Coordinates of C-alpha atoms in Angstrom, one line a residue:
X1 CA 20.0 122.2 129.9
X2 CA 22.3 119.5 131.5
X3 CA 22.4 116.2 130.0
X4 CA 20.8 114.8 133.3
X5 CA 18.5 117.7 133.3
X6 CA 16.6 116.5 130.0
X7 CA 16.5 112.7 131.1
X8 CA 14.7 114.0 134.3
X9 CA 12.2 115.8 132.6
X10 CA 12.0 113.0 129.8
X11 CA 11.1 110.3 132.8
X12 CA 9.0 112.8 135.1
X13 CA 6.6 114.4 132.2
X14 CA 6.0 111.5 129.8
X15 CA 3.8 112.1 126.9
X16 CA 4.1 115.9 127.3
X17 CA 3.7 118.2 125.5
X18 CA 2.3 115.2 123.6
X19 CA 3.3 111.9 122.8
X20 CA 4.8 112.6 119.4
X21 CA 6.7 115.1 120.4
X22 CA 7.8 113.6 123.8
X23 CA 9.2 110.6 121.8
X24 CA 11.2 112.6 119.2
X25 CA 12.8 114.3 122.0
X26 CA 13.5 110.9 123.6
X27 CA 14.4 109.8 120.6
X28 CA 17.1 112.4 120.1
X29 CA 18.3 112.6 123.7
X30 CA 19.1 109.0 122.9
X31 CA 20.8 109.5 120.0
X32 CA 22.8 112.2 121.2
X33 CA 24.1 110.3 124.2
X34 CA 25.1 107.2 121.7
X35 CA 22.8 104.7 123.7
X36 CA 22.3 101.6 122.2
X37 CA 19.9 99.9 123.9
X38 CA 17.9 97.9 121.1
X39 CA 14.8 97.8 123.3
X40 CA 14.3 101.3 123.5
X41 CA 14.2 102.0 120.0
X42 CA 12.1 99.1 118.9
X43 CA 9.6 101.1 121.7
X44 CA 10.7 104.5 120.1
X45 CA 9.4 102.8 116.4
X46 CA 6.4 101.1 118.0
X47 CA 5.0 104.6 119.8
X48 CA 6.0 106.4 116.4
X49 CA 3.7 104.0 114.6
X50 CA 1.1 103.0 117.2
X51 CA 1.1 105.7 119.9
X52 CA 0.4 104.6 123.6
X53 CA -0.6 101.3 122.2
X54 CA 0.1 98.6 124.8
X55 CA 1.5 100.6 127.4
X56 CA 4.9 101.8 125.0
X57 CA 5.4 104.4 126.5
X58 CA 4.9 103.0 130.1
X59 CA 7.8 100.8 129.0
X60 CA 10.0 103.3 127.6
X61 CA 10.0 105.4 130.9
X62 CA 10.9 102.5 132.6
X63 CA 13.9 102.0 130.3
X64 CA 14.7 105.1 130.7
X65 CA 14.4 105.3 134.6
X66 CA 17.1 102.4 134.2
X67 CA 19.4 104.5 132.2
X68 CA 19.5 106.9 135.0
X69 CA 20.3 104.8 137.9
X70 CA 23.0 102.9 135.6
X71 CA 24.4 106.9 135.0
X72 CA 23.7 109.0 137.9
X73 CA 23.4 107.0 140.6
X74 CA 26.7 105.5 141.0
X75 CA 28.6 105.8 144.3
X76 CA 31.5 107.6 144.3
X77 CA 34.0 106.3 146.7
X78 CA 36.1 109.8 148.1
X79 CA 40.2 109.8 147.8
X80 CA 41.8 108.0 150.6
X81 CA 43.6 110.7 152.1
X82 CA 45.8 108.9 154.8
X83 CA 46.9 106.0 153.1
X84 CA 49.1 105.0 155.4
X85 CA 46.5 104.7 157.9
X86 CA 45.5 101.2 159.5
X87 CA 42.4 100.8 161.7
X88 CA 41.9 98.7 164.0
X89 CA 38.5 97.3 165.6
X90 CA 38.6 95.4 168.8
X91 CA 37.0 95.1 172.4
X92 CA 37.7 97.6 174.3
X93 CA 39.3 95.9 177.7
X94 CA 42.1 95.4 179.7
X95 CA 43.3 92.5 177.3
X96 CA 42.4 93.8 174.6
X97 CA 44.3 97.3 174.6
X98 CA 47.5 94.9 176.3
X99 CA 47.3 93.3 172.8
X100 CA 46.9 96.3 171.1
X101 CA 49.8 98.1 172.6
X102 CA 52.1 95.3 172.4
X103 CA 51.2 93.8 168.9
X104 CA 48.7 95.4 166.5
X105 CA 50.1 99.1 167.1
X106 CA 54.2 98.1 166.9
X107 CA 53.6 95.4 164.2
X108 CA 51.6 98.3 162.3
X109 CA 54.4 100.7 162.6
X110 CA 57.1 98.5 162.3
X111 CA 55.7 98.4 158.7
X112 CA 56.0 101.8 158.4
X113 CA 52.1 102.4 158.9
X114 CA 50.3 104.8 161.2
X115 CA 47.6 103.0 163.9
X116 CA 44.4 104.0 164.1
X117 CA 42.1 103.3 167.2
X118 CA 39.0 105.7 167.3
X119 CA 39.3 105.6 170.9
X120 CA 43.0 106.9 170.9
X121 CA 41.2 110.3 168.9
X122 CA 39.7 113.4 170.4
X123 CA 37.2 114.8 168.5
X124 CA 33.7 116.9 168.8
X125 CA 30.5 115.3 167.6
X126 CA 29.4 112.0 166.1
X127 CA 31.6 109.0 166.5
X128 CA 29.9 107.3 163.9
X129 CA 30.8 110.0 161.3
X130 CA 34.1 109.8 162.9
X131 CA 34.5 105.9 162.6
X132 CA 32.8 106.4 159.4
X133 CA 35.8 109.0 158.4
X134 CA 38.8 107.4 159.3
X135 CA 37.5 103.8 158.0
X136 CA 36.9 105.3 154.8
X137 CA 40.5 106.8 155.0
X138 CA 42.6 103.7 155.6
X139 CA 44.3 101.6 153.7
X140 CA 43.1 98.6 155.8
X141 CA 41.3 97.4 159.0
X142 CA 42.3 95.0 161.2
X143 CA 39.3 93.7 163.1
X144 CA 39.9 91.6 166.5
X145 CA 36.9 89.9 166.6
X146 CA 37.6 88.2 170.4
X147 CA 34.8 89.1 172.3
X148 CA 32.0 89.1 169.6
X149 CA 31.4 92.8 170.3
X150 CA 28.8 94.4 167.9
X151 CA 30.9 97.6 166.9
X152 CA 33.3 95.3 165.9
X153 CA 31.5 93.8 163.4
X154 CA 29.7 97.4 162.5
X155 CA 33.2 98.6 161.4
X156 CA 34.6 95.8 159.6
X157 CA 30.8 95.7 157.7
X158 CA 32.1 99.3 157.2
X159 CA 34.8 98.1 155.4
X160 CA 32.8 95.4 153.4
X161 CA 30.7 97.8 152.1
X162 CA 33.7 100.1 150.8
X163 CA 35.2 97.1 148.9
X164 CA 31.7 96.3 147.2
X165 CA 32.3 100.2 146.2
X166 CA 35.5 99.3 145.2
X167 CA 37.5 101.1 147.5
X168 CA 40.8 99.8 147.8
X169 CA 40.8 98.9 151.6
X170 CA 42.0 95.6 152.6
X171 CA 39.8 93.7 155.5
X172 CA 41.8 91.5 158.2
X173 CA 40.1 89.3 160.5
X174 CA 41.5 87.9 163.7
X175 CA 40.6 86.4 166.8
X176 CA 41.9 84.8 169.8
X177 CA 41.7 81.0 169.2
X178 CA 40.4 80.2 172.5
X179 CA 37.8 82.2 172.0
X180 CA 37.2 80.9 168.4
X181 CA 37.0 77.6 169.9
X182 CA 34.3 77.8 172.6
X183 CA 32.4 80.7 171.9
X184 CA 33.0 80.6 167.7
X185 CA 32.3 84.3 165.6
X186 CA 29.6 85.0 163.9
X187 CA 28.7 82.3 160.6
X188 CA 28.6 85.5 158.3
X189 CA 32.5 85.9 158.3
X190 CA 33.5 82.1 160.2
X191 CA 34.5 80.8 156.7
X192 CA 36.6 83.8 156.1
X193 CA 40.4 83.5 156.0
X194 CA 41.0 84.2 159.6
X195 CA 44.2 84.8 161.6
X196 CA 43.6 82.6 164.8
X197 CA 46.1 82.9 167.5
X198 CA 47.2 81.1 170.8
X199 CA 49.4 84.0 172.4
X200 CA 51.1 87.5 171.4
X201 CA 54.0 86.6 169.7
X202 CA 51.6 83.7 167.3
X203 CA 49.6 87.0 166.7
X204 CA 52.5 89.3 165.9
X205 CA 54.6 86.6 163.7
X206 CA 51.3 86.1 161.5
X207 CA 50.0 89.8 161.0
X208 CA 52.9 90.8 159.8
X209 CA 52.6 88.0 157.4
X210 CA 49.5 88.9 156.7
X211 CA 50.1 92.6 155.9
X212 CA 53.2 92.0 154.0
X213 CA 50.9 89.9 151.8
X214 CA 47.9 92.1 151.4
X215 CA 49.3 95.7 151.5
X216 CA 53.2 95.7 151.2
X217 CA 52.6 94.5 147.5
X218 CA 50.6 97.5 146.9
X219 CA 52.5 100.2 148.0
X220 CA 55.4 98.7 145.5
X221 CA 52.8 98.7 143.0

């Protein structure tokens, strides 16, 4: 039986076949997994001595339940496999892709860096899973965040989540500054470090800034 296996049964049939012997076999569970968690064996001594006596036991499981999050219920990030991918988030309009076109995708690959737009990708079933996909497989996302448009903030939240994993992804926030000015972003991310710009060449000159700063050290690395 697996390691995990005997913790399962150990938290899901406590006190069987009885309490002595389920706490010897706790006991040496512990011991063979080198946990030193002084609580559980001052519980281990006290249901040796005292049996169920103020809810030990109860205790120990709970201990023990603990144990298993902390060891088996980690999240495993998955291997960027396109890690010169960039993503970028942004309303989808007639500005908007003019801006793309002319800054965020040549800036990108100027840098040597492959552009991602999920609406630039055919594909076959959810988009979610694909957003979800390609997110997960770049180095960094760009998010525009002119316009205020909810998918915009659903992918860069994306990308929050993956650096609270510890994935390596870089977020970038930017936004036109007209737009910052009258209409504002949202107050969850307006004291982040955003780029504001007036016009195209403002936004190219401080991406590329940017980037340099946040990624280009990396891939040297």
């Amino acid at each position: 039986m697996e390691e995990k296996e005997i913790l399962e049964k150990l938290i899901n049939n406590p006190k069987k076949p009885n309490i002595s012997e389920w706490v010897y076999e706790v006991e040496a569970f512990l011991e063979n997994i080198e946990e030193n968690n002084e609580e559980a064996w001052i519980l281990i001594d006290g249901i040796k001595k005292q049996g169920d006596a103020f809810q030990r036991c109860d205790n120990l499981v709970a201990l023990l339940r603990q144990l298993y999050k902390r060891k088996y219920n980690r999240v495993v990030i998955p291997p960027i496999t396109k890690r010169n991918q960039i993503f970028v988030a942004m309303m989808f309009s007639e500005e908007t892709a003019s801006v793309y076109e002319k800054v965020y995708k040549p800036v990108i690959q100027s840098l040597n860096y492959a552009s991602m737009r999920i609406d630039e990708k055919q594909f076959n079933g959810s988009i979610i899973g694909e957003i979800t996909s390609e997110i997960t497989n770049s180095i960094a996302l760009i998010a525009d965040l002119t316009g205020n448009r909810g998918g915009v903030y659903y992918e860069a939240g994306i990308a929050r989540g993956l650096q609270l994993c510890n994935h390596p992804i870089k977020l970038i926030l930017s936004c036109r500054r007209s737009f910052f000015d009258t209409e504002r972003v949202h107050f969850d991310v307006s004291g982040d470090n955003i780029i504001l710009y007036e016009s195209n060449e403002d936004l190219r000159n401080k991406l590329i800034l940017r980037l340099q700063a946040i990624i280009g050290r990396d891939r040297h690395e």
